[in-house]
Coordinates of C-alpha atoms (C1' of nucleotides) in Angstrom, one line a residue:
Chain K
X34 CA -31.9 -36.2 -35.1
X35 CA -35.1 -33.6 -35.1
X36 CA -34.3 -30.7 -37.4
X37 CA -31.4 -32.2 -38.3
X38 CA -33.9 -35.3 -39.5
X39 CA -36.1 -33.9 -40.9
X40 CA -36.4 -32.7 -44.5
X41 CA -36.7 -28.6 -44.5
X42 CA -40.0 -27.9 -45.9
X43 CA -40.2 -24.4 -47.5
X44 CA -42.4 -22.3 -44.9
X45 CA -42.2 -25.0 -42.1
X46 CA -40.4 -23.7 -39.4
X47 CA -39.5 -26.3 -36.9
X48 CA -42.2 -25.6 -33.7
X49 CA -41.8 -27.8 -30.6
X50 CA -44.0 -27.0 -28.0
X51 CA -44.0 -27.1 -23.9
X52 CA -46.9 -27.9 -21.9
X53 CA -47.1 -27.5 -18.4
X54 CA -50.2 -27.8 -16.0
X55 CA -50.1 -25.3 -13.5
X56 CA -49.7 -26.6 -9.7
X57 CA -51.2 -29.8 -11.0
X58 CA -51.4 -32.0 -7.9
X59 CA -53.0 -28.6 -5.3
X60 CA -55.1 -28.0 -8.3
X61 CA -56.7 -31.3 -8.7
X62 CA -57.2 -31.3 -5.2
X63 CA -58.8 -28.0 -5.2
X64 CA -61.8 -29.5 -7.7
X65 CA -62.4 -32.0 -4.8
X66 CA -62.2 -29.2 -2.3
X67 CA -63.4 -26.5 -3.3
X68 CA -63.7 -25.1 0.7
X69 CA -60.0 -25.1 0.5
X70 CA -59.1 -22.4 -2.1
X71 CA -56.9 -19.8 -1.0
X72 CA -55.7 -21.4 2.7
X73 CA -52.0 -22.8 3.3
X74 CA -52.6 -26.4 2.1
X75 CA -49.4 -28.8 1.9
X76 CA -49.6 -32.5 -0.6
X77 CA -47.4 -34.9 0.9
X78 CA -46.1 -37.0 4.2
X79 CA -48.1 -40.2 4.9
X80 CA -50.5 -42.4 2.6
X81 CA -53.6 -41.6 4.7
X82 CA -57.1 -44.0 3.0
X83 CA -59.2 -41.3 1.2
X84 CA -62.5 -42.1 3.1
X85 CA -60.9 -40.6 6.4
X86 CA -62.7 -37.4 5.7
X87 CA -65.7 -39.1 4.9
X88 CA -65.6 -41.1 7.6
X89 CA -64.7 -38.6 10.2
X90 CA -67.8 -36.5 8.9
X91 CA -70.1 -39.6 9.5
X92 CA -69.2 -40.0 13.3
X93 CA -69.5 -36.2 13.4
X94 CA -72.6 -35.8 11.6
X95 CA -74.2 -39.1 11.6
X96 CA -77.8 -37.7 10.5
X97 CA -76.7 -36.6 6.9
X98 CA -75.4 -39.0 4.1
X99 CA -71.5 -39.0 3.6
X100 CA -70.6 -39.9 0.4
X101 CA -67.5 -39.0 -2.6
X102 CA -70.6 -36.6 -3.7
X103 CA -69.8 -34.6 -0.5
X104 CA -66.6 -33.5 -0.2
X105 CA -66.7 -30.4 -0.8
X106 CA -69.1 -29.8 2.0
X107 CA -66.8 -31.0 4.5
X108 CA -66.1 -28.1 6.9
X109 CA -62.6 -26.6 6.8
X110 CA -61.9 -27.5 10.4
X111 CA -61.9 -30.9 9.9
X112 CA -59.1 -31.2 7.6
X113 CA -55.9 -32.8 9.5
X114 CA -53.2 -30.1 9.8
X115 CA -49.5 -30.1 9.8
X116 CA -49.1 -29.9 13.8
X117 CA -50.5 -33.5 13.6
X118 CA -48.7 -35.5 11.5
X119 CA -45.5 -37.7 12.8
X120 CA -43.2 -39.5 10.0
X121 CA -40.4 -38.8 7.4
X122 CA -42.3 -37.8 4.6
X123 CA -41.5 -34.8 2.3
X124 CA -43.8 -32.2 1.2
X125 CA -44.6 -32.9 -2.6
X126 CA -46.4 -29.5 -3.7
X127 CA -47.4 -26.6 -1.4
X128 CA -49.9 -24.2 -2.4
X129 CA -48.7 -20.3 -2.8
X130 CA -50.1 -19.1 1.0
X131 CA -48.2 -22.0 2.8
X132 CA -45.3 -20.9 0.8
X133 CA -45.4 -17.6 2.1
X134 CA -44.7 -19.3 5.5
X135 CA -41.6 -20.7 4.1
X136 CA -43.1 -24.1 3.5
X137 CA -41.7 -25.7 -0.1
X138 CA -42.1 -29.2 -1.9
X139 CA -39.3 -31.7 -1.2
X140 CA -39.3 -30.0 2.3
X141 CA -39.9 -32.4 5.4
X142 CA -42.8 -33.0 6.9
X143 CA -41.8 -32.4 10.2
X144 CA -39.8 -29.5 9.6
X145 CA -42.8 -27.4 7.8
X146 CA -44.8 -28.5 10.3
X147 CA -42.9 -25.9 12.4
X148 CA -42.9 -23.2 10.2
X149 CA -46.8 -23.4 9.4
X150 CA -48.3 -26.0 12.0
X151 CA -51.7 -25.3 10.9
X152 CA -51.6 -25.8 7.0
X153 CA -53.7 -28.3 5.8
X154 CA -52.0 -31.6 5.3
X155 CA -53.6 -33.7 1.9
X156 CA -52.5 -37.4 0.8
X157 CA -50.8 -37.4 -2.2
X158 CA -53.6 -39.0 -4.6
X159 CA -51.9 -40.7 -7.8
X160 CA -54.8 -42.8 -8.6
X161 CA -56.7 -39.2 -9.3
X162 CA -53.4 -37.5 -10.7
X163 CA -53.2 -40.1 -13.0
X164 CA -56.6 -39.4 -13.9
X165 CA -56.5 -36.1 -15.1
X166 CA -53.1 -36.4 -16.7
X167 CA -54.6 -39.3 -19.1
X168 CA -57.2 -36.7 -19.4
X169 CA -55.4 -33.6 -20.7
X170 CA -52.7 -35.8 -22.3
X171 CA -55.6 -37.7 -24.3
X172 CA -57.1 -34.2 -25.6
X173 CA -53.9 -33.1 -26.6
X174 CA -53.1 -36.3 -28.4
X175 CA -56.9 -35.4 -30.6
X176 CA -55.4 -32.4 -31.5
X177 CA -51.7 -33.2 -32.4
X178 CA -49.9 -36.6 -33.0
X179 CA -46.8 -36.0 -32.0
X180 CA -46.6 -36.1 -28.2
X181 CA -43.8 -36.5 -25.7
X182 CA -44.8 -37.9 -22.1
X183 CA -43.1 -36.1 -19.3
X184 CA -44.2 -37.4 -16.4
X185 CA -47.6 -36.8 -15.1
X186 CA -48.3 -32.9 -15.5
X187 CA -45.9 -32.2 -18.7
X188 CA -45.5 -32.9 -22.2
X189 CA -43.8 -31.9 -25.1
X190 CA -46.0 -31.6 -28.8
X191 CA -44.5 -31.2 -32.2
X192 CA -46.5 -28.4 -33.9
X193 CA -44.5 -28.1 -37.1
X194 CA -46.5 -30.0 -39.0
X195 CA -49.9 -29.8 -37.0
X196 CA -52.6 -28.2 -38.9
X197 CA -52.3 -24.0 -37.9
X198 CA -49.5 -24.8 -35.8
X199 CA -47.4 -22.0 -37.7
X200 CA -49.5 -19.5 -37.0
X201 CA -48.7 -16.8 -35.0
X202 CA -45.7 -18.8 -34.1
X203 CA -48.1 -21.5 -32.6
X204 CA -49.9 -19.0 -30.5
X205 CA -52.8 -19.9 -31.8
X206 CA -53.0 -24.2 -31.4
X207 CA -51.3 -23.7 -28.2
X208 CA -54.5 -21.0 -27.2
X209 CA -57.0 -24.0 -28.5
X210 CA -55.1 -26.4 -25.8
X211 CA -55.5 -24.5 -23.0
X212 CA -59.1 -23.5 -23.7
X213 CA -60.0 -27.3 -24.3
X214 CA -58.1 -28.5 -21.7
X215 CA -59.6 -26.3 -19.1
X216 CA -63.1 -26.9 -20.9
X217 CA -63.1 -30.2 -19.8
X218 CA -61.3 -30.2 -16.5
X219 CA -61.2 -27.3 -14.6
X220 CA -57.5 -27.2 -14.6
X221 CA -55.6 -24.6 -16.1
X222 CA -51.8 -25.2 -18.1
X223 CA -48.8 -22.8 -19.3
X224 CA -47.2 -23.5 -22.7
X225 CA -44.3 -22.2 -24.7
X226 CA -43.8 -22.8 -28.0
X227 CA -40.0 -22.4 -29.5
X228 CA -37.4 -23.8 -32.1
X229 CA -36.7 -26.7 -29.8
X230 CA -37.3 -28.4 -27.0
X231 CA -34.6 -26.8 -24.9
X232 CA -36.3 -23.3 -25.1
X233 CA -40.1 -24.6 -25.2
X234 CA -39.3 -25.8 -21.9
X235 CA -38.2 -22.4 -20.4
X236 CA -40.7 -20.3 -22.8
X237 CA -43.4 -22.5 -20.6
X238 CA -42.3 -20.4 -17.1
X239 CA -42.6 -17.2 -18.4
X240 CA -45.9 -16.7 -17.8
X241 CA -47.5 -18.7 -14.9
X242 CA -49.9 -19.4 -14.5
X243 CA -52.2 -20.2 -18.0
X244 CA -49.9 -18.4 -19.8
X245 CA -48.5 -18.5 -23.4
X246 CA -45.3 -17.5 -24.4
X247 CA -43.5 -17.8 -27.9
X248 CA -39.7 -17.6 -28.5
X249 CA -38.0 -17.2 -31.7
X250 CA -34.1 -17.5 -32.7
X251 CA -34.1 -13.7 -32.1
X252 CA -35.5 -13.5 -28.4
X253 CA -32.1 -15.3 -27.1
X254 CA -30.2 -12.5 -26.1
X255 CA -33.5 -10.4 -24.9
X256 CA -35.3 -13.5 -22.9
X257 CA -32.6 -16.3 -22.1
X258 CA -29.4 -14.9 -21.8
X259 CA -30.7 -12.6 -18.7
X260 CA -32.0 -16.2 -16.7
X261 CA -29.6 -17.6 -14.4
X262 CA -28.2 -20.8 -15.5
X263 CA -30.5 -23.0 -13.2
X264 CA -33.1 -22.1 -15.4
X265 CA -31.4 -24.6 -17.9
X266 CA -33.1 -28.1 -18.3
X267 CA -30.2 -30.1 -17.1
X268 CA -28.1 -27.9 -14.7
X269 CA -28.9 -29.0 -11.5
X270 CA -27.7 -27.6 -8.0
X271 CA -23.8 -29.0 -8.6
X272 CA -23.4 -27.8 -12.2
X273 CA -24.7 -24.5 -10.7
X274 CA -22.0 -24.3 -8.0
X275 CA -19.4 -25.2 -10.5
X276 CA -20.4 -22.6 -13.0
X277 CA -20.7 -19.8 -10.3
X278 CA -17.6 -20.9 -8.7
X279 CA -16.5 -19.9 -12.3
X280 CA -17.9 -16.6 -11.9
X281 CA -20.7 -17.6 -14.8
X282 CA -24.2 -16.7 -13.0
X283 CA -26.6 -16.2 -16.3
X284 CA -27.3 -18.1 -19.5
X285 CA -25.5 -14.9 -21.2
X286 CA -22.6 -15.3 -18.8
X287 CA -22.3 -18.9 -20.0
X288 CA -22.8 -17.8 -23.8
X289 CA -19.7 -15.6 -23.5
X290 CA -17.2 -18.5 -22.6
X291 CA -15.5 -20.2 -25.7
X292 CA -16.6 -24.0 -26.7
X293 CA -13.0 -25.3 -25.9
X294 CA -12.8 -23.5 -22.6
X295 CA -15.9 -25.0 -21.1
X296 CA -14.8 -28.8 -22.5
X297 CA -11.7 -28.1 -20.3
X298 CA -13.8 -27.0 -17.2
X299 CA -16.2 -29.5 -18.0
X300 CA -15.4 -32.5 -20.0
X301 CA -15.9 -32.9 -23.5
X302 CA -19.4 -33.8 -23.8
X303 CA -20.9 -32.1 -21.0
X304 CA -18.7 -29.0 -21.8
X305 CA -20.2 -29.0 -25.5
X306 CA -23.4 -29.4 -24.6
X307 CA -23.7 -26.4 -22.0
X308 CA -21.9 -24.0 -25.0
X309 CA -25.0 -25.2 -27.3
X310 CA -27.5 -25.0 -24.5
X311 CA -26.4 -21.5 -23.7
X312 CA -26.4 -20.3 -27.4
X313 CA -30.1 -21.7 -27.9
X314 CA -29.0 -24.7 -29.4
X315 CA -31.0 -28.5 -29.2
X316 CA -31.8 -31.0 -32.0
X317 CA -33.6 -33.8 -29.9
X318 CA -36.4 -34.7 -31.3
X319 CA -40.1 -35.3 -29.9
X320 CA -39.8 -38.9 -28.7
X321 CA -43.7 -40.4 -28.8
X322 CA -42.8 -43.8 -27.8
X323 CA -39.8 -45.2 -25.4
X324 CA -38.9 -48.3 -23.7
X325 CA -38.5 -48.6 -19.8
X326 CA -35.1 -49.5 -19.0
X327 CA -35.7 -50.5 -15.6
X328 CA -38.6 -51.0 -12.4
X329 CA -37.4 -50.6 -9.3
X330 CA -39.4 -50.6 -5.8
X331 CA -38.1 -48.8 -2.6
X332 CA -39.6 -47.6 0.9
X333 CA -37.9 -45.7 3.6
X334 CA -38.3 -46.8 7.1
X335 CA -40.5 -45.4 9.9
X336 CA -37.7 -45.7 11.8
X337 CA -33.6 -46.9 11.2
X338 CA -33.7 -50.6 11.3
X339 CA -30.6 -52.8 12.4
X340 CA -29.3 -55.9 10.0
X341 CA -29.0 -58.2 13.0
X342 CA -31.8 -56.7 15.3
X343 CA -34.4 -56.4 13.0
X344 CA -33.3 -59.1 10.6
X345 CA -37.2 -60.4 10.6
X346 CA -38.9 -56.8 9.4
X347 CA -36.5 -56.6 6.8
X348 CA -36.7 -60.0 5.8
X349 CA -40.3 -59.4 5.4
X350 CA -40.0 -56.1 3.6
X351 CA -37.2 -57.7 1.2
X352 CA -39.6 -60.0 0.1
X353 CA -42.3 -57.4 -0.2
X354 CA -41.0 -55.5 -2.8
X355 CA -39.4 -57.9 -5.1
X356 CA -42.9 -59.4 -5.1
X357 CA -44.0 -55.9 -6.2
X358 CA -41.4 -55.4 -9.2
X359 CA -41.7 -58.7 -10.1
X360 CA -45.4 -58.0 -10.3
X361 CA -45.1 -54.5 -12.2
X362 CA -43.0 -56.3 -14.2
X363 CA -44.9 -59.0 -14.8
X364 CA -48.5 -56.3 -15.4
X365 CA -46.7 -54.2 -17.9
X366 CA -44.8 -57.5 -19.5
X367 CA -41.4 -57.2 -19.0
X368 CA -38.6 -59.6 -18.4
X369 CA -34.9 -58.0 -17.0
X370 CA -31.5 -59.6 -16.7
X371 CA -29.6 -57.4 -13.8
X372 CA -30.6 -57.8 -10.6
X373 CA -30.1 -54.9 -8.3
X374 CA -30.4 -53.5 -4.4
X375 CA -30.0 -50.2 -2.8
X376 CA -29.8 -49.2 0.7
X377 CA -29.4 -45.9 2.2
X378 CA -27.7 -45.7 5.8
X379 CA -28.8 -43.7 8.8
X380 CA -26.1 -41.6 7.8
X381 CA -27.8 -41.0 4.0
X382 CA -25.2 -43.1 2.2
X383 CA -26.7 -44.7 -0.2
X384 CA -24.6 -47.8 -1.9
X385 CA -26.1 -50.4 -4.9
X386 CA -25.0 -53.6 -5.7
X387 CA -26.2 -55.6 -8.8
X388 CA -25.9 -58.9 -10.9
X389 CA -26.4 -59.3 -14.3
X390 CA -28.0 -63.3 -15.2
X391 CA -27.6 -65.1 -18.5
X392 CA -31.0 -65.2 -18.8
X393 CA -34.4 -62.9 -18.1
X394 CA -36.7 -62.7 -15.5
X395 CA -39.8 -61.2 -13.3
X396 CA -39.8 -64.5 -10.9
X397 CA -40.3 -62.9 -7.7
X398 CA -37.9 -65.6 -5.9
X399 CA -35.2 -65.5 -8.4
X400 CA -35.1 -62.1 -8.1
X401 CA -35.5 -62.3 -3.7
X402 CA -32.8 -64.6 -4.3
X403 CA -30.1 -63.1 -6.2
X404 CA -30.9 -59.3 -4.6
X405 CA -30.2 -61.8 -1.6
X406 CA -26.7 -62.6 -2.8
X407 CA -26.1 -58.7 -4.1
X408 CA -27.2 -57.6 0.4
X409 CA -24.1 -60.1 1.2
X410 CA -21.6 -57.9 -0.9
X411 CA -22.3 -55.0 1.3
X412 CA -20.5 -54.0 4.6
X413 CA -23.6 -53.1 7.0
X414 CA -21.8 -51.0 9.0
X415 CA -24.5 -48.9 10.0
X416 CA -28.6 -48.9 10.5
X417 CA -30.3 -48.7 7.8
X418 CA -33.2 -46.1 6.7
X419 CA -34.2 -46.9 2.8
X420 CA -34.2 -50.9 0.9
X421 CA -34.8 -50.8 -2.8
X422 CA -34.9 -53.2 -5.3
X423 CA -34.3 -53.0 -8.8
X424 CA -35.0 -55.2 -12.0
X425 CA -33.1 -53.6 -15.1
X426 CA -32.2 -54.7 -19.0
X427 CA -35.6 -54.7 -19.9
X428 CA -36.9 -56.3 -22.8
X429 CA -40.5 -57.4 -23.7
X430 CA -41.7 -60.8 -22.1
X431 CA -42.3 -61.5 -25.6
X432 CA -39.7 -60.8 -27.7
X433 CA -36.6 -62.8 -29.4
X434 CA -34.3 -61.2 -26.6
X435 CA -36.5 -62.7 -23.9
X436 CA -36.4 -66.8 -25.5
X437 CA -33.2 -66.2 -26.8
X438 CA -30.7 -63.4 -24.5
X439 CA -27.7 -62.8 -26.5
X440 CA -25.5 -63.1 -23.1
X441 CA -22.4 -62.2 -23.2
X442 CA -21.7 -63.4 -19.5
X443 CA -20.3 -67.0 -19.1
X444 CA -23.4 -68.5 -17.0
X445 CA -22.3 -68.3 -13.4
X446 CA -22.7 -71.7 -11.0
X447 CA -23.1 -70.2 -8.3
X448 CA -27.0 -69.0 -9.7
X449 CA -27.8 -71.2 -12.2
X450 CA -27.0 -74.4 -10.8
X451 CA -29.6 -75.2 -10.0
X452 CA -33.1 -74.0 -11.9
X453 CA -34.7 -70.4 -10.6
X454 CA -37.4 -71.3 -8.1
X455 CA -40.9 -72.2 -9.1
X456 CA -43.1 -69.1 -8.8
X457 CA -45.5 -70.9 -5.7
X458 CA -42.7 -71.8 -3.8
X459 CA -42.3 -69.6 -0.6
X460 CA -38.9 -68.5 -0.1
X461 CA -38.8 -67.7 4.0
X462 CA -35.9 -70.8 4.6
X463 CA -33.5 -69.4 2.8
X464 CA -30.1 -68.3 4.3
X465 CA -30.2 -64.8 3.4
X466 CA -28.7 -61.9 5.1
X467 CA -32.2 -60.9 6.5
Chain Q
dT193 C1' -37.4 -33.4 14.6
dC194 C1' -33.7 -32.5 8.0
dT195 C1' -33.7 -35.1 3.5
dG196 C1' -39.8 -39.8 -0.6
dG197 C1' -40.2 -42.7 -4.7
dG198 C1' -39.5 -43.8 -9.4
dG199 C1' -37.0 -43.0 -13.2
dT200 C1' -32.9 -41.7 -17.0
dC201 C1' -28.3 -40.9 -18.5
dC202 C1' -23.3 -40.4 -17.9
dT203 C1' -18.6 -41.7 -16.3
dA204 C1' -14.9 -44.6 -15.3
dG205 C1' -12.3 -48.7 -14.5
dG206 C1' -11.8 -53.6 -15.3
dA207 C1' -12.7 -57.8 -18.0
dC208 C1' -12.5 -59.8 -22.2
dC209 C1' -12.2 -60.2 -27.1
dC210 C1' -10.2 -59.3 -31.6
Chain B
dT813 C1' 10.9 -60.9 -24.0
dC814 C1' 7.8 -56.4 -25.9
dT815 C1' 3.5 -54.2 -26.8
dG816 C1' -0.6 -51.4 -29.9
dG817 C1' -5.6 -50.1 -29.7
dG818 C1' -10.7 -50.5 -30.4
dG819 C1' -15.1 -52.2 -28.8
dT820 C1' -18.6 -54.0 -25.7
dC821 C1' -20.3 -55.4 -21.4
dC822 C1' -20.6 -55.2 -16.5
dT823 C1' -20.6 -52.7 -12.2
dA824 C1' -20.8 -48.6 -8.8
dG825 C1' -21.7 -44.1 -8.1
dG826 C1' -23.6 -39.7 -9.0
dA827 C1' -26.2 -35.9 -11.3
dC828 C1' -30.5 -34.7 -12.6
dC829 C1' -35.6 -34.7 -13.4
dC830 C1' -40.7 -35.1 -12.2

DNA sequence: TCTGGGGTCCTAGGACCC
DNA sequence: TCTGGGGTCCTAGGACCC
């Protein structure tokens, strides 16, 4: 696939591009807040309405006109800070002077409330994230076609073929990003441009923020080999302890051991793939369209809830979110076959159970009802902290797989007895475990 | 005051089929 | 009696990413 793909065109050299908006979700809210730049501000913990300001401002100033218009006249000292909140919610970015307290996304709430009580605490706000992301992502796409989503604040662009994407190693098209990008928003991004995506996506670090950095086959001793392995799109904290345990730190160290002596250490295909990774090596290709595999729904409880004692509440939540994947499911039209829950235990053990049907679905009872019949495979030992449910083999409501599954599952009697519930039907009279 | 929510992909064993 | 493999699907758990 990629290079390998595609036919080499004399003078083309293959150019994949990195884009990366710079502290998307504190920058956003800086537009809105302007008063806020430069104090310890921390996005996360509780989904607080986004007229609380607003509102607060009109019981405190009820002479003056409070409107979306006026945020950025709301006085500093009004903000909620840390000290206040109560919950189990983790920190999802934290600008750079609450990070000089220590404070540092994925971080509890409660926890960098003690280390920086009076940083200012904002709601995450993925209606507006969303926003802006469609926003850069949509100027991008005017400029070049081939476009890679990567979540909300990162993309990857093919510039091989893109009109002056060649020159200057894609200095330039990558410089006419940026500049339209933070024409029309305010926001600011960091790009690298390299042979693939592998080093596009580490070429976009080196120079944060609104920074451009380009990488050819040449720089991989000089500029990747020095990194330390973490640094690699893929190596996550256990791969990390394994390598180091190994006495292999950087990118070089892991560039030094031989192909078959890191499929020993590490199994065949992951043990290939960190010997190419380290020698700058990575044909994927620029994926522009994909199918979701699978929607899932989970919340995490105020507090530890007990299967028996609070039966009722989780009952009620059960029911909750399969009615919200069925209805994402059934908003985005898709249909799924397996049937999955997860819970996590007080003691953070998580454990899933699934069932796969004959047959596809988004009926918010059938899918209550057999996620019922997965909860009576577990052993609840213990309380309980998170309940998930998941809805996954995906296909399109529409499609021949949908009318016509292929199943290769003998239909079990114990579901489809009798036919999946009628959508209207409430479903609180059921046995279940909650 | 530990540790959110929504995803993807991989592995490994067992079932089942040829 | 004995005994191959290969292939696919299902399930559970785990690593990793944003």
């Amino acid at each position: 696939m990629g290079s390998a793909t595609k036919p080499d065109r004399p003078g083309l050299i293959r150019r994949i591009a990195h884009l990366d908006m710079d502290a998307f979700y504190a920058s956003v809210e800086l537009l809105r807040y302007p008063q806020l730049k430069g104090l310890p501000v921390v996005i996360g913990g509780g989904r607080r309405r986004e007229d609380d300001l607003l509102d607060r401002m009109r019981l405190l100033q009820p002479e003056r006109e409070w409107t979306a218009d006026h945020l950025s006249e709301i006085p500093v000292d009004v903000f909620p800070r840390l000290s206040g909140y109560v919950g189990r919610g983790v920190i999802t970015t934290a600008t750079y002077a609450a990070r000089a307290f220590g404070v540092g996304s994925a971080m509890g709430v409660m926890k960098a409330a003690k280390l920086c009580p009076d940083a200012i605490l904002l709601p995450v706000d993925f209606a507006q994230y969303r926003h802006y992301s469609r926003t850069f992502k949509d100027i991008v796409l005017d400029i070049a076609p081939l476009v890679e989503d990567r979540g909300v604040d990162e993309i990857y662009i093919d510039f091989t073929d893109v009109p002056g994407g060649q020159r200057e190693g894609g200095r330039v098209l990558a410089r006419l990003m940026q500049k339209t990008i933070t024409d029309a928003t305010g926001l600011t991004c960091s790009i690298g441009v390299a042979p693939n995506k592998l080093l596009a996506k580490m070429a976009s670090e080196f120079n944060k923020p609104n920074g451009i950095s380009i990488i050819y086959p040449d720089d991989l001793e000089s500029k990747i080999w020095p990194l330390a392995c973490r640094k690699i799109n893929g190596i996550g904290p256990k791969a990390d302890e394994k390598l180091r345990a190994q006495g292999i730190h950087t990118i070089g160290d892991l560039a030094l051991k031989e192909r078959d002596w890191l499929m020993q250490h590490f199994g065949q295909s992951h043990g290939a793939w960190l010997h190419d990774a380290a020698h700058g090596l990575d044909d994927r290709p620029v994926v522009t369209d994909s199918e979701p595999v699978s929607m899932s729904r989970e919340t995490t409880f105020e507090k530890d809830l007990h299967v028996v004692h609070d039966r009722a509440a989780l009952g009620e939540i059960f029911t909750r979110l399969c009615q919200q994947v069925a209805a994402d499911l059934q908003r985005k039209g898709y249909v799924g076959k397996t049937i999955g829950i997860k819970l996590r235990f007080d003691d953070f053990q998580s454990v899933t159970r699934d069932h796969t049907l004959d047959h596809y679905t988004a009926n918010p009872l059938e899918i209550r009802q057999v996620g019922g019949l997965c909860l009576k495979r577990v052993d609840m030992k213990r309380r309980l902290r998170l309940l998930g449910v998941r809805v996954g083999a995906l296909v399109k409501v529409d499609s021949d797989e949908a009318l016509h599954p292929t199943s290769h599952k003998p239909p079990s009697s114990k579901l489809t007895a009798q036919e999946p519930p009628a959508q209207k039907e409430t479903c609180h009279e059921q046995a279940d475990l909650f």
